[in-house]
Amino acid sequence: MSRRSRGVSLHISGVADHVRTEDLYDRFGKYGQLLDVYIPLDYYSRRRRGIAYIQFAYRRDAEEAIYYLDRTRILGQEVGVHFAEGERQSSAEMRRRFAHDHASNRRDRSYSRSRGRGRRSRSRSAETTKRRRSTTREPSAGAQASENSSRKSKGRSSHDRKSR
């Protein structure tokens, strides 16, 4: 059965923890025939995620519900009402997605932690190098000439000593 023949889904954000499906049926049922009301739970904590999905039989009814209920309060909490994107996922699909998302996050965290130990970022070392270059002064031409002449004289005197 295609999604169109099953109706139109709305995504409700900002749903309070104590809202029941009956509360949403009562509030949204005023605008048309409802096919389903679903309040998803977090798979591991079994707590509500603060969202709900409501499926209307007809698009016109869903549009009317959005118009009248977006940014209103349901049991004391402001909710956002919008058209849902994508298909409703089964609990097995959510478990796979959740496991995949968390596995990749674990790898990223461990990689970044191990990589950061004992190493400076390039931007920091480049910044330090620039600072060093700007604070180090090269000897003036006069000072360099006198240093070279003292090296030459020292070299001659030691050479002269060996040849005697």
PDB file of C-alpha atoms in Angstrom, residues 7-164:
ATOM      1  CA  GLY A   7      -2.933   9.453   4.594  1.00  0.00           C
ATOM      2  CA  VAL A   8      -0.676  12.333   5.550  1.00  0.00           C
ATOM      3  CA  SER A   9       1.575  12.448   8.627  1.00  0.00           C
ATOM      4  CA  LEU A  10       2.350  15.422  10.818  1.00  0.00           C
ATOM      5  CA  HIS A  11       5.404  15.772  13.051  1.00  0.00           C
ATOM      6  CA  ILE A  12       4.679  17.354  16.428  1.00  0.00           C
ATOM      7  CA  SER A  13       7.687  18.730  18.363  1.00  0.00           C
ATOM      8  CA  GLY A  14       7.799  19.911  21.963  1.00  0.00           C
ATOM      9  CA  VAL A  15       5.397  17.280  23.282  1.00  0.00           C
ATOM     10  CA  ALA A  16       5.357  17.167  27.096  1.00  0.00           C
ATOM     11  CA  ASP A  17       6.302  13.910  28.847  1.00  0.00           C
ATOM     12  CA  HIS A  18       2.869  13.536  30.424  1.00  0.00           C
ATOM     13  CA  VAL A  19       0.855  13.890  27.151  1.00  0.00           C
ATOM     14  CA  ARG A  20      -1.099  10.735  26.265  1.00  0.00           C
ATOM     15  CA  THR A  21      -2.232   9.558  22.830  1.00  0.00           C
ATOM     16  CA  GLU A  22      -5.828  10.263  23.906  1.00  0.00           C
ATOM     17  CA  ASP A  23      -4.915  13.922  24.512  1.00  0.00           C
ATOM     18  CA  LEU A  24      -3.564  14.211  20.974  1.00  0.00           C
ATOM     19  CA  TYR A  25      -6.567  12.360  19.498  1.00  0.00           C
ATOM     20  CA  ASP A  26      -8.882  14.851  21.217  1.00  0.00           C
ATOM     21  CA  ARG A  27      -6.913  17.926  20.102  1.00  0.00           C
ATOM     22  CA  PHE A  28      -6.156  16.929  16.501  1.00  0.00           C
ATOM     23  CA  GLY A  29      -9.345  14.919  15.853  1.00  0.00           C
ATOM     24  CA  LYS A  30     -11.300  18.192  15.640  1.00  0.00           C
ATOM     25  CA  TYR A  31      -9.719  18.893  12.248  1.00  0.00           C
ATOM     26  CA  GLY A  32     -10.432  15.617  10.477  1.00  0.00           C
ATOM     27  CA  GLN A  33     -10.263  11.824  10.483  1.00  0.00           C
ATOM     28  CA  LEU A  34      -7.163  10.483  12.247  1.00  0.00           C
ATOM     29  CA  LEU A  35      -5.634   7.178  11.191  1.00  0.00           C
ATOM     30  CA  ASP A  36      -2.890   6.959  13.820  1.00  0.00           C
ATOM     31  CA  VAL A  37      -1.280   8.782  16.747  1.00  0.00           C
ATOM     32  CA  TYR A  38       2.216   7.664  17.709  1.00  0.00           C
ATOM     33  CA  ILE A  39       4.426   8.952  20.537  1.00  0.00           C
ATOM     34  CA  PRO A  40       7.878   7.350  20.074  1.00  0.00           C
ATOM     35  CA  LEU A  41      10.033   6.242  22.990  1.00  0.00           C
ATOM     36  CA  ASP A  42      13.804   6.133  23.198  1.00  0.00           C
ATOM     37  CA  TYR A  43      14.779   2.525  22.587  1.00  0.00           C
ATOM     38  CA  TYR A  44      17.183   2.178  25.529  1.00  0.00           C
ATOM     39  CA  SER A  45      15.794   4.523  28.180  1.00  0.00           C
ATOM     40  CA  ARG A  46      12.130   3.843  27.299  1.00  0.00           C
ATOM     41  CA  ARG A  47      11.431   7.537  27.919  1.00  0.00           C
ATOM     42  CA  ARG A  48       9.518   9.815  25.590  1.00  0.00           C
ATOM     43  CA  ARG A  49      11.532  11.752  23.041  1.00  0.00           C
ATOM     44  CA  GLY A  50       9.347  14.888  23.105  1.00  0.00           C
ATOM     45  CA  ILE A  51       7.837  14.307  19.665  1.00  0.00           C
ATOM     46  CA  ALA A  52       4.726  12.701  18.215  1.00  0.00           C
ATOM     47  CA  TYR A  53       3.413  11.709  14.787  1.00  0.00           C
ATOM     48  CA  ILE A  54      -0.209  12.109  13.804  1.00  0.00           C
ATOM     49  CA  GLN A  55      -1.579  10.613  10.634  1.00  0.00           C
ATOM     50  CA  PHE A  56      -4.592  12.220   8.941  1.00  0.00           C
ATOM     51  CA  ALA A  57      -6.707  10.542   6.295  1.00  0.00           C
ATOM     52  CA  TYR A  58      -6.741  13.682   4.116  1.00  0.00           C
ATOM     53  CA  ARG A  59      -4.126  16.324   3.352  1.00  0.00           C
ATOM     54  CA  ARG A  60      -6.664  19.154   3.602  1.00  0.00           C
ATOM     55  CA  ASP A  61      -7.396  18.188   7.229  1.00  0.00           C
ATOM     56  CA  ALA A  62      -3.689  18.008   8.059  1.00  0.00           C
ATOM     57  CA  GLU A  63      -3.114  21.488   6.591  1.00  0.00           C
ATOM     58  CA  GLU A  64      -5.954  22.850   8.712  1.00  0.00           C
ATOM     59  CA  ALA A  65      -4.478  21.250  11.848  1.00  0.00           C
ATOM     60  CA  ILE A  66      -1.105  22.844  11.096  1.00  0.00           C
ATOM     61  CA  TYR A  67      -2.746  26.235  10.600  1.00  0.00           C
ATOM     62  CA  TYR A  68      -4.653  26.146  13.890  1.00  0.00           C
ATOM     63  CA  LEU A  69      -2.327  24.168  16.168  1.00  0.00           C
ATOM     64  CA  ASP A  70       1.244  25.188  15.249  1.00  0.00           C
ATOM     65  CA  ARG A  71       2.776  27.190  18.137  1.00  0.00           C
ATOM     66  CA  THR A  72      -0.132  26.492  20.496  1.00  0.00           C
ATOM     67  CA  ARG A  73       0.020  24.889  23.930  1.00  0.00           C
ATOM     68  CA  ILE A  74      -0.947  21.295  24.613  1.00  0.00           C
ATOM     69  CA  LEU A  75      -1.100  20.532  28.324  1.00  0.00           C
ATOM     70  CA  GLY A  76       0.997  23.575  29.145  1.00  0.00           C
ATOM     71  CA  GLN A  77       3.796  23.138  26.596  1.00  0.00           C
ATOM     72  CA  GLU A  78       4.141  24.909  23.251  1.00  0.00           C
ATOM     73  CA  VAL A  79       4.257  22.542  20.287  1.00  0.00           C
ATOM     74  CA  GLY A  80       5.379  22.871  16.694  1.00  0.00           C
ATOM     75  CA  VAL A  81       3.273  21.161  14.024  1.00  0.00           C
ATOM     76  CA  HIS A  82       4.722  20.415  10.566  1.00  0.00           C
ATOM     77  CA  PHE A  83       4.407  17.874   7.786  1.00  0.00           C
ATOM     78  CA  ALA A  84       6.500  14.788   8.559  1.00  0.00           C
ATOM     79  CA  GLU A  85       9.310  13.868   6.183  1.00  0.00           C
ATOM     80  CA  GLY A  86       9.940  10.266   5.192  1.00  0.00           C
ATOM     81  CA  GLU A  87       8.261   7.036   6.147  1.00  0.00           C
ATOM     82  CA  ARG A  88       7.524   5.862   9.664  1.00  0.00           C
ATOM     83  CA  GLN A  89      10.243   3.436  10.737  1.00  0.00           C
ATOM     84  CA  SER A  90       9.735   0.169  12.557  1.00  0.00           C
ATOM     85  CA  SER A  91      11.388  -0.424  15.933  1.00  0.00           C
ATOM     86  CA  ALA A  92      13.906  -2.782  14.278  1.00  0.00           C
ATOM     87  CA  GLU A  93      14.929  -0.041  11.825  1.00  0.00           C
ATOM     88  CA  MET A  94      15.319   2.421  14.696  1.00  0.00           C
ATOM     89  CA  ARG A  95      17.498  -0.040  16.658  1.00  0.00           C
ATOM     90  CA  ARG A  96      19.787  -0.522  13.663  1.00  0.00           C
ATOM     91  CA  ARG A  97      20.035   3.210  13.058  1.00  0.00           C
ATOM     92  CA  PHE A  98      20.631   3.960  16.741  1.00  0.00           C
ATOM     93  CA  ALA A  99      23.320   1.261  17.017  1.00  0.00           C
ATOM     94  CA  HIS A 100      25.048   2.504  13.856  1.00  0.00           C
ATOM     95  CA  ASP A 101      24.971   6.172  14.952  1.00  0.00           C
ATOM     96  CA  HIS A 102      26.383   5.391  18.375  1.00  0.00           C
ATOM     97  CA  ALA A 103      29.066   3.046  17.048  1.00  0.00           C
ATOM     98  CA  SER A 104      30.385   5.723  14.701  1.00  0.00           C
ATOM     99  CA  ASN A 105      30.331   8.307  17.510  1.00  0.00           C
ATOM    100  CA  ARG A 106      32.347   5.983  19.743  1.00  0.00           C
ATOM    101  CA  ARG A 107      35.003   5.583  17.053  1.00  0.00           C
ATOM    102  CA  ASP A 108      35.183   9.314  16.488  1.00  0.00           C
ATOM    103  CA  ARG A 109      35.593  10.044  20.179  1.00  0.00           C
ATOM    104  CA  SER A 110      38.283   7.433  20.774  1.00  0.00           C
ATOM    105  CA  TYR A 111      40.164   8.495  17.647  1.00  0.00           C
ATOM    106  CA  SER A 112      40.128  12.152  18.571  1.00  0.00           C
ATOM    107  CA  ARG A 113      41.125  11.418  22.162  1.00  0.00           C
ATOM    108  CA  SER A 114      44.101   9.252  21.233  1.00  0.00           C
ATOM    109  CA  ARG A 115      45.144  11.648  18.514  1.00  0.00           C
ATOM    110  CA  GLY A 116      45.117  14.632  20.834  1.00  0.00           C
ATOM    111  CA  ARG A 117      47.419  13.184  23.476  1.00  0.00           C
ATOM    112  CA  GLY A 118      50.906  14.626  23.345  1.00  0.00           C
ATOM    113  CA  ARG A 119      50.387  16.426  20.050  1.00  0.00           C
ATOM    114  CA  ARG A 120      49.739  20.052  19.425  1.00  0.00           C
ATOM    115  CA  SER A 121      47.427  21.194  16.727  1.00  0.00           C
ATOM    116  CA  ARG A 122      49.091  22.588  13.656  1.00  0.00           C
ATOM    117  CA  SER A 123      47.499  25.958  14.086  1.00  0.00           C
ATOM    118  CA  ARG A 124      48.975  26.334  17.559  1.00  0.00           C
ATOM    119  CA  SER A 125      52.511  25.333  16.558  1.00  0.00           C
ATOM    120  CA  ALA A 126      52.377  27.519  13.449  1.00  0.00           C
ATOM    121  CA  GLU A 127      51.254  30.415  15.614  1.00  0.00           C
ATOM    122  CA  THR A 128      54.140  29.823  18.028  1.00  0.00           C
ATOM    123  CA  THR A 129      56.631  29.642  15.149  1.00  0.00           C
ATOM    124  CA  LYS A 130      55.370  32.933  13.751  1.00  0.00           C
ATOM    125  CA  ARG A 131      55.743  34.516  17.170  1.00  0.00           C
ATOM    126  CA  ARG A 132      59.295  33.209  17.501  1.00  0.00           C
ATOM    127  CA  ARG A 133      60.247  34.485  14.062  1.00  0.00           C
ATOM    128  CA  SER A 134      58.919  37.925  14.754  1.00  0.00           C
ATOM    129  CA  THR A 135      60.656  38.202  18.154  1.00  0.00           C
ATOM    130  CA  THR A 136      64.059  36.774  17.083  1.00  0.00           C
ATOM    131  CA  ARG A 137      66.308  39.448  15.732  1.00  0.00           C
ATOM    132  CA  GLU A 138      68.935  38.789  13.168  1.00  0.00           C
ATOM    133  CA  PRO A 139      72.319  40.346  13.889  1.00  0.00           C
ATOM    134  CA  SER A 140      73.063  43.647  12.168  1.00  0.00           C
ATOM    135  CA  ALA A 141      75.560  43.778   9.326  1.00  0.00           C
ATOM    136  CA  GLY A 142      78.202  45.472  11.533  1.00  0.00           C
ATOM    137  CA  ALA A 143      77.834  42.884  14.282  1.00  0.00           C
ATOM    138  CA  GLN A 144      77.982  40.069  11.751  1.00  0.00           C
ATOM    139  CA  ALA A 145      81.169  41.459  10.173  1.00  0.00           C
ATOM    140  CA  SER A 146      82.925  41.763  13.529  1.00  0.00           C
ATOM    141  CA  GLU A 147      81.840  38.211  14.423  1.00  0.00           C
ATOM    142  CA  ASN A 148      83.242  36.877  11.137  1.00  0.00           C
ATOM    143  CA  SER A 149      86.542  38.719  11.616  1.00  0.00           C
ATOM    144  CA  SER A 150      86.933  37.340  15.133  1.00  0.00           C
ATOM    145  CA  ARG A 151      86.328  33.826  13.774  1.00  0.00           C
ATOM    146  CA  LYS A 152      88.971  34.355  11.100  1.00  0.00           C
ATOM    147  CA  SER A 153      91.526  35.688  13.553  1.00  0.00           C
ATOM    148  CA  LYS A 154      90.885  32.783  15.912  1.00  0.00           C
ATOM    149  CA  GLY A 155      91.262  30.382  13.039  1.00  0.00           C
ATOM    150  CA  ARG A 156      94.565  31.918  11.981  1.00  0.00           C
ATOM    151  CA  SER A 157      96.035  31.930  15.398  1.00  0.00           C
ATOM    152  CA  SER A 158      95.303  28.254  15.922  1.00  0.00           C
ATOM    153  CA  HIS A 159      96.589  27.481  12.430  1.00  0.00           C
ATOM    154  CA  ASP A 160      99.668  29.500  13.068  1.00  0.00           C
ATOM    155  CA  ARG A 161     100.324  27.569  16.261  1.00  0.00           C
ATOM    156  CA  LYS A 162     100.129  24.247  14.458  1.00  0.00           C
ATOM    157  CA  SER A 163     102.479  25.271  11.682  1.00  0.00           C
ATOM    158  CA  ARG A 164     105.209  26.473  14.105  1.00  0.00           C
TER     159      ARG A 164
END
